[in-house]
């Protein structure tokens, strides 16, 4: 949530001259995205998001992300495409960074989705998966199931400063989940981070699905499991809302069918999703000083979700 | 440069319902302002800046700032007014903060002003001072000349970690400047922070003068001296650009006349301006860990400016 790279008005004016998108009228650094710098840019023609990819984003993966967005946009999904310049190039260099001029989408992220909004968001994911059925490029998931145990080990005993005995509890849960992890479900390009933050809405209508920088190739139904764990609980992970959970699945299935095997795997996929976010949050927690300006997200909010998925079949 | 207070889309929708300004279409937290949280808000009617005043902003001073902006706007200055709601109220409560819905102004801040841009910016300050000639409310300057010695003492010997012997050098300069500080120049409501950041331009035209949260009542020509020290040097303070300096003064005088006494006082006022920014930057420096996420601004960039003003009369 910061603007890491400053772009001068002069450099931005020169950058925009590469495009047929009007002349600079306004530019504000926006507090969006954790891995890159973003500006909301207005020209005499339209509004845009200018994204500069910071060093810790692998720009090797940009072509994959942009191809996925183009493919989805062509299939009618409300996703932000990177615009080509007059020479047809979408990836530029600006202020020492790779940079893209990206379509601006209206809408706001809801903090407390209603069932109608959850249904629309689930439908948006179903539409995404339908649109990606014939998308060929692949990208390995850098936070896939095979990375969780090494990540736990890298967190180390420091994880017990979050809660006594947490390391051993995660280790046991991880063993159970990995032993049951599905190996034969359909794999596809998926979003893997479709939190409410990343869905723009106006009322009950989805106007944008954004932030594809975790997109990769993995078990397709895992995407829906991530979404379920992110949307259907309160922020603390203490309270599950069955109406939201049901609306997400119903919305999804209105656009894309789950197979019997996928449906049966949702509980274990959701437990895996909880471990993935628990572990990355725990890593950030043990590596971020308590007094840092960055807000640490509570890892236990995902431990509580994990317990909820273990206790009951929330997809029944 | 951060969004300290998160406003949910739901709360923002309710807030906007108080105004006749359309329905929420988009909201992005923007990295602008160091003392408050800002959102760029779009409705079906227009774009706005939503500002939430953080605890460390004295909201007691908000009526002064808003009255000054209304007065300036009425006099034709391109300043952002806080808009009244249907009941005529401009200061609201939102997410536990005082909050204003503020006019959006187009334009961008230039990083390397040309003489033509400096002339336009100087003229904008002259127009500001003309517009404020009949503005009655007052606010003491919380960073006025009488506060510099106490601030130096609060910084203490730690200031020598910035450069050896700096405390003693500042102390001596301060004694010289305060001994000559003018006591009988015209006093008025002034901006006191008109850096290039706070002037929005399109080409050579000023489209906005923003960020009035340091505005106060002090020596009017001091405002121009602050501007001169901020605009006419490179960021390091090493290189003075006489063409920019001359353009600022000429632009100012095209709209508002300097008296002989004011003109004669500009060198000492500029030295005071250097001490003011040197001291607040030094305070931030000694109180901010070197590895903090906040970028510390180099205090010595203002020591170098001070030396330049001591060495030559840059207003001759």
Coordinates of C-alpha atoms in Angstrom, one line a residue:
Chain A
X1 CA 0.0 0.0 0.0
X2 CA 2.5 2.6 -1.1
X3 CA 4.0 4.4 -4.0
X4 CA 7.5 3.1 -4.1
X5 CA 8.6 4.8 -7.4
X6 CA 8.0 8.5 -8.0
X7 CA 7.3 9.4 -11.6
X8 CA 7.7 13.1 -12.5
X9 CA 5.0 14.9 -14.4
X10 CA 7.6 15.5 -17.1
X11 CA 8.4 11.8 -17.5
X12 CA 4.8 10.9 -17.4
X13 CA 4.0 13.4 -20.2
X14 CA 6.7 11.8 -22.3
X15 CA 5.5 8.3 -21.5
X16 CA 1.9 9.2 -22.5
X17 CA 3.1 10.6 -25.8
X18 CA 3.8 7.0 -26.9
X19 CA 0.1 6.3 -26.8
X20 CA -3.0 7.6 -28.6
X21 CA -4.6 8.2 -25.3
X22 CA -4.7 12.0 -24.9
X23 CA -2.6 14.4 -23.0
X24 CA -1.9 14.4 -19.2
X25 CA -4.5 16.2 -17.1
X26 CA -3.9 14.7 -13.6
X27 CA -1.9 12.0 -11.9
X28 CA -2.2 10.8 -8.3
X29 CA -0.2 8.1 -6.7
X30 CA -2.7 5.5 -5.3
X31 CA -2.4 3.3 -2.3
X32 CA -3.2 0.1 -4.1
X33 CA -1.3 -3.1 -4.7
X34 CA 1.4 -4.4 -2.4
X35 CA 4.0 -5.3 -5.0
X36 CA 4.0 -2.3 -7.3
X37 CA 3.5 1.4 -7.6
X38 CA 0.2 2.7 -9.1
X39 CA -1.0 6.0 -10.3
X40 CA -4.5 7.1 -11.3
X41 CA -3.8 9.0 -14.4
X42 CA -6.3 11.2 -16.2
X43 CA -5.8 12.5 -19.8
X44 CA -7.9 14.6 -22.1
X45 CA -9.2 11.2 -23.4
X46 CA -9.9 9.0 -20.4
X47 CA -8.7 7.7 -17.0
X48 CA -6.1 5.0 -16.6
X49 CA -4.1 3.1 -14.0
X50 CA -0.3 3.4 -14.5
X51 CA 1.5 0.5 -12.9
X52 CA 5.2 0.4 -12.3
X53 CA 6.5 -3.1 -11.4
X54 CA 8.9 -3.0 -8.5
X55 CA 12.0 -5.1 -8.5
X56 CA 10.5 -7.8 -6.4
X57 CA 7.8 -8.5 -9.0
X58 CA 9.2 -10.9 -11.5
X59 CA 8.7 -9.0 -14.7
X60 CA 9.4 -12.3 -16.5
X61 CA 5.8 -13.2 -15.6
X62 CA 4.3 -10.0 -17.0
X63 CA 3.6 -11.4 -20.5
X64 CA 1.7 -14.3 -18.8
X65 CA -0.5 -11.9 -16.8
X66 CA -1.1 -9.6 -19.7
X67 CA -2.0 -12.5 -22.1
X68 CA -4.4 -13.8 -19.5
X69 CA -6.1 -10.4 -19.1
X70 CA -6.3 -9.9 -22.9
X71 CA -7.9 -13.4 -23.2
X72 CA -10.4 -12.7 -20.5
X73 CA -11.3 -9.3 -21.8
X74 CA -11.9 -10.7 -25.3
X75 CA -14.2 -13.3 -23.6
X76 CA -16.2 -10.4 -22.1
X77 CA -14.8 -10.4 -18.6
X78 CA -14.6 -7.0 -16.8
X79 CA -10.8 -7.1 -16.3
X80 CA -8.2 -4.3 -16.8
X81 CA -6.2 -4.7 -20.0
X82 CA -2.8 -3.2 -20.4
X83 CA -3.1 -0.9 -23.4
X84 CA -0.7 -1.1 -26.3
X85 CA 1.2 2.0 -27.4
X86 CA 1.3 3.1 -31.1
X87 CA 3.9 0.4 -31.8
X88 CA 1.7 -2.3 -30.2
X89 CA 3.9 -2.5 -27.1
X90 CA 2.1 -2.9 -23.7
X91 CA 5.2 -3.2 -21.5
X92 CA 7.3 0.0 -21.3
X93 CA 10.2 1.3 -19.2
X94 CA 9.5 4.2 -17.0
X95 CA 11.5 5.6 -14.1
X96 CA 13.7 2.5 -14.2
X97 CA 10.8 0.1 -14.0
X98 CA 8.7 -2.0 -16.3
X99 CA 5.4 -0.1 -16.6
X100 CA 2.0 -0.6 -18.2
X101 CA -0.8 1.8 -18.9
X102 CA -3.9 -0.1 -17.8
X103 CA -7.6 0.4 -18.3
X104 CA -9.4 2.1 -15.5
X105 CA -12.5 0.2 -14.2
X106 CA -15.2 1.9 -12.1
X107 CA -16.6 0.3 -8.9
X108 CA -15.6 -0.1 -5.3
X109 CA -14.5 -3.0 -3.2
X110 CA -17.1 -3.9 -0.6
X111 CA -16.0 -4.6 3.0
X112 CA -19.1 -6.5 4.1
X113 CA -20.6 -8.2 1.0
X114 CA -24.2 -9.1 1.0
X115 CA -25.4 -12.5 -0.3
X116 CA -26.5 -10.8 -3.5
X117 CA -23.0 -9.3 -3.9
X118 CA -21.3 -12.7 -3.0
X119 CA -23.5 -14.4 -5.7
X120 CA -22.4 -11.8 -8.3
X121 CA -18.8 -12.2 -7.3
X122 CA -19.0 -16.0 -7.4
X123 CA -20.6 -15.7 -10.9
X124 CA -17.7 -13.4 -11.9
X125 CA -15.3 -16.2 -10.9
X126 CA -17.3 -18.8 -12.9
X127 CA -17.2 -16.5 -15.9
X128 CA -13.5 -16.1 -15.4
X129 CA -13.0 -19.9 -15.4
X130 CA -15.2 -20.3 -18.4
X131 CA -13.2 -17.6 -20.3
X132 CA -9.9 -19.4 -19.4
X133 CA -11.0 -22.8 -20.5
X134 CA -9.1 -22.3 -23.8
X135 CA -6.2 -20.3 -22.4
X136 CA -3.0 -22.2 -23.1
X137 CA -0.1 -20.3 -21.4
X138 CA 0.9 -21.7 -18.0
X139 CA 2.7 -20.4 -14.9
X140 CA 3.7 -22.5 -11.9
X141 CA 2.1 -21.4 -8.6
X142 CA 4.9 -19.9 -6.5
X143 CA 2.7 -20.4 -3.5
X144 CA 1.3 -23.9 -4.4
X145 CA 0.8 -26.8 -2.1
X146 CA 4.3 -28.1 -2.5
X147 CA 5.7 -24.8 -1.1
X148 CA 3.8 -24.8 2.1
X149 CA 6.0 -27.1 4.1
X150 CA 9.3 -25.4 3.1
X151 CA 7.6 -22.1 4.0
X152 CA 6.6 -23.4 7.4
X153 CA 10.2 -24.5 8.0
X154 CA 11.6 -21.1 6.9
X155 CA 9.2 -19.4 9.4
X156 CA 10.7 -21.7 12.1
X157 CA 10.0 -21.7 15.8
X158 CA 9.4 -17.9 15.7
X159 CA 5.9 -18.8 14.6
X160 CA 5.2 -19.8 18.2
X161 CA 5.5 -16.1 19.2
X162 CA 2.2 -15.7 17.4
X163 CA 0.5 -18.3 19.6
X164 CA 2.1 -21.0 21.8
X165 CA 2.4 -24.4 20.0
X166 CA 1.3 -22.9 16.7
X167 CA 4.2 -24.4 14.7
X168 CA 3.3 -28.0 15.8
X169 CA -0.4 -27.4 15.1
X170 CA 0.3 -26.1 11.6
X171 CA 2.7 -29.0 11.0
X172 CA 0.1 -31.5 11.9
X173 CA -2.6 -29.8 9.9
X174 CA -0.3 -29.5 6.9
X175 CA 0.5 -33.3 7.1
X176 CA -3.2 -34.1 7.1
X177 CA -4.1 -31.7 4.2
X178 CA -1.1 -32.7 2.0
X179 CA -1.9 -36.4 2.5
X180 CA -5.4 -35.8 1.1
X181 CA -4.4 -33.1 -1.5
X182 CA -6.2 -33.9 -4.8
X183 CA -3.9 -34.9 -7.6
X184 CA -6.3 -35.5 -10.4
X185 CA -8.6 -32.4 -10.5
X186 CA -8.7 -30.2 -13.6
X187 CA -5.9 -27.6 -13.6
X188 CA -6.2 -24.2 -15.3
X189 CA -5.1 -20.6 -15.2
X190 CA -6.7 -19.2 -12.0
X191 CA -6.6 -15.9 -10.0
X192 CA -5.8 -17.4 -6.6
X193 CA -6.3 -14.1 -4.7
X194 CA -10.0 -13.2 -5.3
X195 CA -10.6 -11.4 -2.0
X196 CA -13.3 -8.8 -1.8
X197 CA -10.5 -6.2 -2.3
X198 CA -10.0 -7.5 -5.8
X199 CA -13.6 -7.3 -7.0
X200 CA -15.0 -3.9 -7.9
X201 CA -18.7 -3.6 -7.7
X202 CA -21.5 -1.0 -8.1
X203 CA -24.4 -2.1 -6.0
X204 CA -24.8 -5.8 -6.8
X205 CA -23.1 -5.7 -10.1
X206 CA -19.4 -6.7 -10.6
X207 CA -17.7 -4.0 -12.6
X208 CA -14.1 -5.3 -12.3
X209 CA -12.0 -8.2 -11.3
X210 CA -8.5 -6.9 -10.6
X211 CA -5.0 -7.7 -9.3
X212 CA -3.9 -10.8 -11.3
X213 CA -0.4 -10.8 -10.1
X214 CA -0.8 -14.0 -8.2
X215 CA -2.4 -15.7 -11.2
X216 CA -1.0 -19.1 -12.1
X217 CA -1.8 -22.6 -13.2
X218 CA -3.2 -24.8 -10.4
X219 CA -6.2 -26.8 -9.5
X220 CA -9.2 -24.8 -10.8
X221 CA -11.5 -25.5 -7.9
X222 CA -8.8 -24.2 -5.5
X223 CA -9.5 -20.7 -6.8
X224 CA -13.1 -21.1 -5.6
X225 CA -11.9 -22.5 -2.2
X226 CA -9.6 -19.4 -1.8
X227 CA -12.5 -17.2 -2.5
X228 CA -14.8 -19.0 -0.1
X229 CA -12.3 -18.7 2.7
X230 CA -11.8 -15.0 2.0
X231 CA -15.4 -14.0 1.6
X232 CA -17.5 -16.1 3.9
X233 CA -15.9 -15.3 7.2
X234 CA -15.6 -12.1 9.2
X235 CA -12.1 -10.5 9.3
X236 CA -11.1 -12.3 12.5
X237 CA -12.1 -15.7 11.0
X238 CA -14.3 -16.3 14.0
X239 CA -17.7 -16.2 12.3
X240 CA -18.7 -18.1 9.2
X241 CA -21.6 -16.8 7.2
X242 CA -23.4 -19.7 5.5
X243 CA -25.5 -17.4 3.4
X244 CA -22.4 -15.9 1.9
X245 CA -20.7 -19.2 1.4
X246 CA -23.8 -20.7 -0.4
X247 CA -24.2 -17.6 -2.5
X248 CA -20.6 -17.8 -3.8
X249 CA -21.0 -21.4 -4.8
X250 CA -24.4 -20.8 -6.4
X251 CA -23.1 -17.8 -8.3
X252 CA -20.1 -19.7 -9.5
X253 CA -22.2 -22.7 -10.7
X254 CA -24.6 -20.3 -12.5
X255 CA -21.6 -19.7 -14.9
X256 CA -19.4 -22.7 -14.6
X257 CA -20.2 -26.3 -13.5
X258 CA -18.3 -28.0 -10.7
X259 CA -17.7 -31.7 -11.3
X260 CA -18.7 -34.1 -8.5
X261 CA -15.0 -34.6 -7.8
X262 CA -14.3 -30.9 -7.5
X263 CA -17.3 -30.4 -5.2
X264 CA -16.1 -33.3 -3.0
X265 CA -12.6 -31.8 -2.8
X266 CA -13.7 -28.3 -1.8
X267 CA -13.3 -28.9 2.0
X268 CA -9.7 -30.1 1.6
X269 CA -9.0 -27.3 -1.0
X270 CA -10.3 -24.7 1.5
X271 CA -8.1 -26.1 4.3
X272 CA -5.2 -25.8 1.9
X273 CA -6.2 -22.2 1.1
X274 CA -6.2 -21.5 4.8
X275 CA -2.8 -22.9 5.3
X276 CA -1.4 -20.9 2.3
X277 CA -2.7 -17.6 3.8
X278 CA -1.8 -18.6 7.3
X279 CA 1.8 -19.3 6.3
X280 CA 2.4 -16.2 4.2
X281 CA 0.9 -14.1 7.0
X282 CA 3.0 -15.9 9.6
X283 CA 6.1 -15.3 7.5
X284 CA 5.3 -11.6 7.3
X285 CA 4.5 -11.5 11.0
X286 CA 7.8 -13.1 12.1
X287 CA 9.7 -10.9 9.7
X288 CA 8.0 -7.5 10.3
X289 CA 8.8 -5.5 13.5
X290 CA 5.7 -5.0 15.6
X291 CA 6.2 -1.2 15.4
X292 CA 6.6 -1.1 11.6
X293 CA 4.4 1.2 9.6
X294 CA 3.1 -1.8 7.6
X295 CA 0.0 -3.3 9.2
X296 CA 0.6 -7.0 9.9
X297 CA -2.4 -9.2 9.0
X298 CA -3.3 -11.6 11.8
X299 CA -2.2 -15.1 10.9
X300 CA -4.6 -16.6 13.4
X301 CA -7.6 -15.3 11.4
X302 CA -6.7 -18.1 9.0
X303 CA -6.0 -20.7 11.7
X304 CA -9.6 -20.1 12.9
X305 CA -10.9 -20.5 9.4
X306 CA -8.9 -23.8 9.1
X307 CA -10.5 -25.0 12.3
X308 CA -14.0 -24.2 11.0
X309 CA -13.3 -26.2 7.8
X310 CA -12.0 -29.1 9.8
X311 CA -14.9 -29.1 12.2
X312 CA -17.8 -29.0 9.7
X313 CA -18.3 -29.5 6.0
X314 CA -19.1 -25.9 5.1
X315 CA -19.9 -26.9 1.5
X316 CA -22.5 -29.5 2.4
Chain B
X1 CA 2.3 9.7 2.0
X2 CA -0.2 7.1 3.2
X3 CA -3.8 6.3 3.8
X4 CA -4.0 6.0 7.6
X5 CA -7.8 5.6 7.9
X6 CA -9.6 3.1 5.8
X7 CA -13.1 4.0 4.7
X8 CA -15.4 1.2 3.6
X9 CA -17.3 1.6 0.4
X10 CA -20.5 1.2 2.4
X11 CA -19.5 4.1 4.8
X12 CA -18.5 6.2 1.8
X13 CA -21.8 5.6 0.1
X14 CA -23.7 6.8 3.2
X15 CA -21.4 9.8 3.6
X16 CA -22.0 10.9 0.0
X17 CA -25.8 10.6 0.5
X18 CA -25.5 13.7 2.6
X19 CA -24.5 15.7 -0.5
X20 CA -26.1 16.6 -3.8
X21 CA -23.0 15.3 -5.6
X22 CA -24.1 12.1 -7.3
X23 CA -23.7 8.4 -6.4
X24 CA -20.4 6.6 -5.7
X25 CA -18.7 5.2 -8.8
X26 CA -15.0 4.8 -7.7
X27 CA -12.8 5.5 -4.7
X28 CA -9.0 5.2 -4.5
X29 CA -6.8 6.0 -1.5
X30 CA -4.2 8.4 -2.8
X31 CA -0.6 8.9 -1.5
X32 CA -0.9 12.6 -0.9
X33 CA -0.6 14.7 2.2
X34 CA 1.5 13.8 5.2
X35 CA -1.0 14.7 7.9
X36 CA -4.2 13.2 6.6
X37 CA -5.8 10.4 4.6
X38 CA -7.0 11.2 1.1
X39 CA -9.2 9.5 -1.4
X40 CA -9.9 10.3 -5.0
X41 CA -13.6 9.8 -5.2
X42 CA -15.7 9.6 -8.4
X43 CA -19.4 9.9 -8.4
X44 CA -22.0 10.0 -11.2
X45 CA -21.7 13.8 -11.0
X46 CA -18.0 14.6 -10.7
X47 CA -14.6 13.8 -9.1
X48 CA -13.7 14.9 -5.6
X49 CA -10.9 14.6 -3.0
X50 CA -12.2 13.1 0.3
X51 CA -9.9 14.2 3.1
X52 CA -9.9 12.6 6.6
X53 CA -8.1 14.6 9.2
X54 CA -5.9 12.4 11.4
X55 CA -5.6 12.9 15.1
X56 CA -2.4 14.8 14.8
X57 CA -4.0 17.5 12.7
X58 CA -5.6 20.1 14.9
X59 CA -9.2 20.0 13.7
X60 CA -9.7 23.2 15.7
X61 CA -7.9 24.9 12.8
X62 CA -10.1 23.5 10.1
X63 CA -12.6 26.4 10.1
X64 CA -9.7 28.8 9.5
X65 CA -8.4 26.7 6.6
X66 CA -11.9 26.3 5.0
X67 CA -12.7 30.0 5.4
X68 CA -9.4 30.9 3.8
X69 CA -10.2 28.6 0.8
X70 CA -13.7 29.9 0.4
X71 CA -12.4 33.5 0.5
X72 CA -9.7 32.7 -2.1
X73 CA -12.1 30.8 -4.4
X74 CA -14.6 33.7 -4.3
X75 CA -11.7 36.0 -5.3
X76 CA -11.1 33.7 -8.4
X77 CA -8.1 31.8 -7.1
X78 CA -7.8 28.1 -8.3
X79 CA -8.0 26.6 -4.8
X80 CA -9.9 23.5 -3.7
X81 CA -13.0 24.4 -1.6
X82 CA -14.6 22.0 0.8
X83 CA -18.2 21.4 -0.4
X84 CA -21.2 21.9 1.9
X85 CA -23.7 19.1 2.3
X86 CA -27.4 19.6 2.0
X87 CA -27.5 21.2 5.4
X88 CA -24.6 23.6 4.6
X89 CA -22.1 21.7 6.6
X90 CA -18.6 21.2 5.2
X91 CA -17.0 19.4 8.1
X92 CA -18.4 15.9 8.7
X93 CA -17.5 12.9 10.8
X94 CA -16.4 9.7 8.9
X95 CA -14.7 6.6 10.2
X96 CA -14.0 8.4 13.5
X97 CA -12.3 11.4 11.8
X98 CA -13.3 14.9 10.8
X99 CA -13.7 14.7 7.0
X100 CA -14.4 17.0 4.1
X101 CA -15.5 16.4 0.5
X102 CA -13.2 18.7 -1.5
X103 CA -13.3 20.0 -5.1
X104 CA -11.0 18.1 -7.4
X105 CA -8.5 20.2 -9.4
X106 CA -6.8 19.0 -12.5
X107 CA -3.1 19.6 -13.1
X108 CA 0.2 17.9 -12.1
X109 CA 3.0 19.1 -9.9
X110 CA 6.2 19.7 -11.9
X111 CA 9.4 18.4 -10.6
X112 CA 11.7 20.7 -12.6
X113 CA 9.9 24.0 -13.2
X114 CA 10.8 26.1 -16.2
X115 CA 11.1 29.9 -15.8
X116 CA 7.7 30.2 -17.5
X117 CA 6.2 27.8 -15.0
X118 CA 8.0 29.6 -12.1
X119 CA 6.6 32.9 -13.3
X120 CA 3.1 31.5 -13.4
X121 CA 3.5 30.0 -9.9
X122 CA 4.9 33.3 -8.6
X123 CA 1.9 35.1 -10.1
X124 CA -0.4 32.5 -8.4
X125 CA 1.1 33.5 -5.1
X126 CA 0.7 37.2 -5.9
X127 CA -3.0 36.5 -6.7
X128 CA -3.3 34.6 -3.5
X129 CA -2.0 37.5 -1.5
X130 CA -4.2 40.0 -3.3
X131 CA -7.2 37.8 -2.6
X132 CA -6.3 37.6 1.1
X133 CA -5.8 41.3 1.6
X134 CA -9.3 41.6 3.1
X135 CA -9.3 38.2 4.9
X136 CA -9.9 38.8 8.6
X137 CA -9.5 35.5 10.4
X138 CA -6.1 34.8 12.0
X139 CA -4.1 31.8 13.0
X140 CA -0.7 31.9 14.8
X141 CA 2.1 30.2 12.9
X142 CA 3.0 27.1 14.8
X143 CA 6.4 27.1 13.0
X144 CA 7.0 30.8 13.2
X145 CA 10.4 32.4 13.9
X146 CA 9.8 32.3 17.7
X147 CA 9.6 28.5 17.6
X148 CA 12.9 27.9 15.9
X149 CA 15.2 28.1 18.9
X150 CA 13.1 25.9 21.1
X151 CA 12.9 23.4 18.2
X152 CA 16.7 23.4 17.8
X153 CA 17.0 22.8 21.6
X154 CA 14.5 19.9 21.4
X155 CA 16.5 18.4 18.5
X156 CA 19.6 18.6 20.8
X157 CA 23.1 17.3 20.2
X158 CA 21.6 14.4 18.1
X159 CA 21.6 16.9 15.3
X160 CA 25.4 16.5 15.0
X161 CA 24.8 12.9 13.8
X162 CA 23.6 14.6 10.5
X163 CA 26.9 16.5 10.1
X164 CA 29.6 17.2 12.7
X165 CA 29.3 20.6 14.3
X166 CA 25.8 21.2 12.8
X167 CA 24.2 22.1 16.1
X168 CA 26.6 25.0 16.7
X169 CA 26.5 26.2 13.1
X170 CA 22.7 26.3 13.2
X171 CA 22.7 28.0 16.6
X172 CA 25.0 30.8 15.3
X173 CA 23.0 31.3 12.1
X174 CA 19.8 31.4 14.1
X175 CA 21.2 34.1 16.4
X176 CA 22.1 36.2 13.4
X177 CA 18.8 35.7 11.6
X178 CA 16.6 36.3 14.7
X179 CA 18.6 39.5 15.5
X180 CA 17.7 40.9 12.1
X181 CA 14.2 39.4 11.8
X182 CA 11.9 42.1 10.6
X183 CA 9.3 43.3 13.1
X184 CA 7.3 45.8 11.1
X185 CA 6.5 44.2 7.8
X186 CA 2.9 43.6 6.7
X187 CA 1.4 40.5 8.3
X188 CA -1.4 38.5 6.6
X189 CA -2.9 35.0 6.1
X190 CA -0.3 33.1 4.0
X191 CA 0.3 29.6 2.7
X192 CA 3.9 29.1 4.1
X193 CA 4.4 25.8 2.2
X194 CA 4.1 26.6 -1.5
X195 CA 6.6 24.0 -2.8
X196 CA 6.3 22.8 -6.4
X197 CA 4.3 19.8 -5.0
X198 CA 1.6 22.2 -3.9
X199 CA 1.1 23.9 -7.3
X200 CA -0.9 22.0 -10.0
X201 CA -0.1 23.0 -13.5
X202 CA -1.0 22.1 -17.1
X203 CA 1.8 23.3 -19.3
X204 CA 2.6 26.8 -18.1
X205 CA -0.8 27.4 -16.5
X206 CA -1.5 27.1 -12.8
X207 CA -4.7 25.0 -12.4
X208 CA -4.5 24.6 -8.6
X209 CA -2.9 25.8 -5.4
X210 CA -3.3 23.1 -2.8
X211 CA -2.5 21.9 0.7
X212 CA -3.3 24.9 3.0
X213 CA -2.8 23.0 6.2
X214 CA 0.3 25.1 7.2
X215 CA -1.6 28.3 6.4
X216 CA -1.4 30.9 9.1
X217 CA -0.9 34.6 9.8
X218 CA 2.7 35.8 9.5
X219 CA 4.9 38.2 7.6
X220 CA 3.4 38.2 4.1
X221 CA 6.8 38.4 2.2
X222 CA 7.9 35.4 4.2
X223 CA 5.6 33.3 2.0
X224 CA 7.5 34.4 -1.1
X225 CA 10.8 33.8 0.6
X226 CA 9.7 30.2 1.4
X227 CA 8.6 29.7 -2.2
X228 CA 12.0 31.1 -3.5
X229 CA 14.0 28.7 -1.3
X230 CA 11.8 25.8 -2.4
X231 CA 11.7 26.5 -6.1
X232 CA 15.0 28.1 -7.1
X233 CA 17.4 25.4 -6.0
X234 CA 17.8 21.8 -7.1
X235 CA 16.8 19.2 -4.6
X236 CA 20.2 18.9 -3.0
X237 CA 20.3 22.7 -2.4
X238 CA 23.6 22.9 -4.2
X239 CA 22.7 24.7 -7.3
X240 CA 20.8 28.0 -7.4
X241 CA 18.9 28.8 -10.6
X242 CA 18.8 32.6 -11.0
X243 CA 16.4 32.4 -13.9
X244 CA 13.8 30.6 -11.7
X245 CA 14.4 33.0 -8.8
X246 CA 13.9 36.0 -11.0
X247 CA 10.8 34.5 -12.6
X248 CA 9.2 33.8 -9.3
X249 CA 9.6 37.4 -8.1
X250 CA 8.6 38.9 -11.4
X251 CA 5.5 36.7 -11.6
X252 CA 4.6 37.7 -8.0
X253 CA 5.0 41.4 -8.7
X254 CA 2.8 41.1 -11.8
X255 CA -0.1 40.5 -9.4
X256 CA 0.9 42.0 -6.1
X257 CA 3.4 44.7 -5.3
X258 CA 6.3 44.3 -2.9
X259 CA 7.1 47.3 -0.8
X260 CA 10.7 48.6 -0.6
X261 CA 10.9 47.3 2.9
X262 CA 9.6 43.9 1.9
X263 CA 12.0 43.6 -1.0
X264 CA 14.9 44.6 1.3
X265 CA 13.9 42.0 3.8
X266 CA 13.7 39.1 1.4
X267 CA 17.3 37.8 2.0
X268 CA 16.8 37.6 5.8
X269 CA 13.3 36.1 5.3
X270 CA 14.8 33.5 3.0
X271 CA 17.4 32.6 5.6
X272 CA 14.6 32.2 8.1
X273 CA 12.8 30.0 5.7
X274 CA 15.9 27.8 5.3
X275 CA 16.2 27.5 9.1
X276 CA 12.5 26.6 9.4
X277 CA 12.8 23.7 7.0
X278 CA 16.3 22.7 8.1
X279 CA 15.0 22.4 11.7
X280 CA 11.8 20.5 11.0
X281 CA 13.8 18.1 8.7
X282 CA 16.4 17.8 11.4
X283 CA 13.7 17.0 13.9
X284 CA 12.3 14.3 11.6
X285 CA 15.8 13.0 10.9
X286 CA 16.8 12.5 14.6
X287 CA 13.4 11.0 15.4
X288 CA 13.1 8.6 12.4
X289 CA 15.0 5.3 12.4
X290 CA 17.3 5.1 9.3
X291 CA 15.5 1.9 8.2
X292 CA 12.0 3.3 8.5
X293 CA 9.7 3.1 5.5
X294 CA 9.3 6.9 5.6
X295 CA 11.8 8.7 3.4
X296 CA 13.7 11.2 5.5
X297 CA 14.3 14.5 3.7
X298 CA 17.9 15.6 3.8
X299 CA 18.2 18.6 6.3
X300 CA 21.5 19.6 4.7
X301 CA 19.7 20.5 1.5
X302 CA 18.4 23.5 3.5
X303 CA 21.8 24.2 5.2
X304 CA 23.2 24.6 1.7
X305 CA 20.5 27.0 0.7
X306 CA 21.1 29.0 3.8
X307 CA 24.7 29.3 2.9
X308 CA 23.8 30.4 -0.6
X309 CA 21.6 33.2 0.8
X310 CA 24.3 34.2 3.3
X311 CA 27.0 34.4 0.6
X312 CA 25.1 36.4 -2.0
X313 CA 22.0 38.6 -2.2
X314 CA 20.0 36.3 -4.5
X315 CA 17.3 38.9 -4.7
X316 CA 19.6 41.6 -6.1

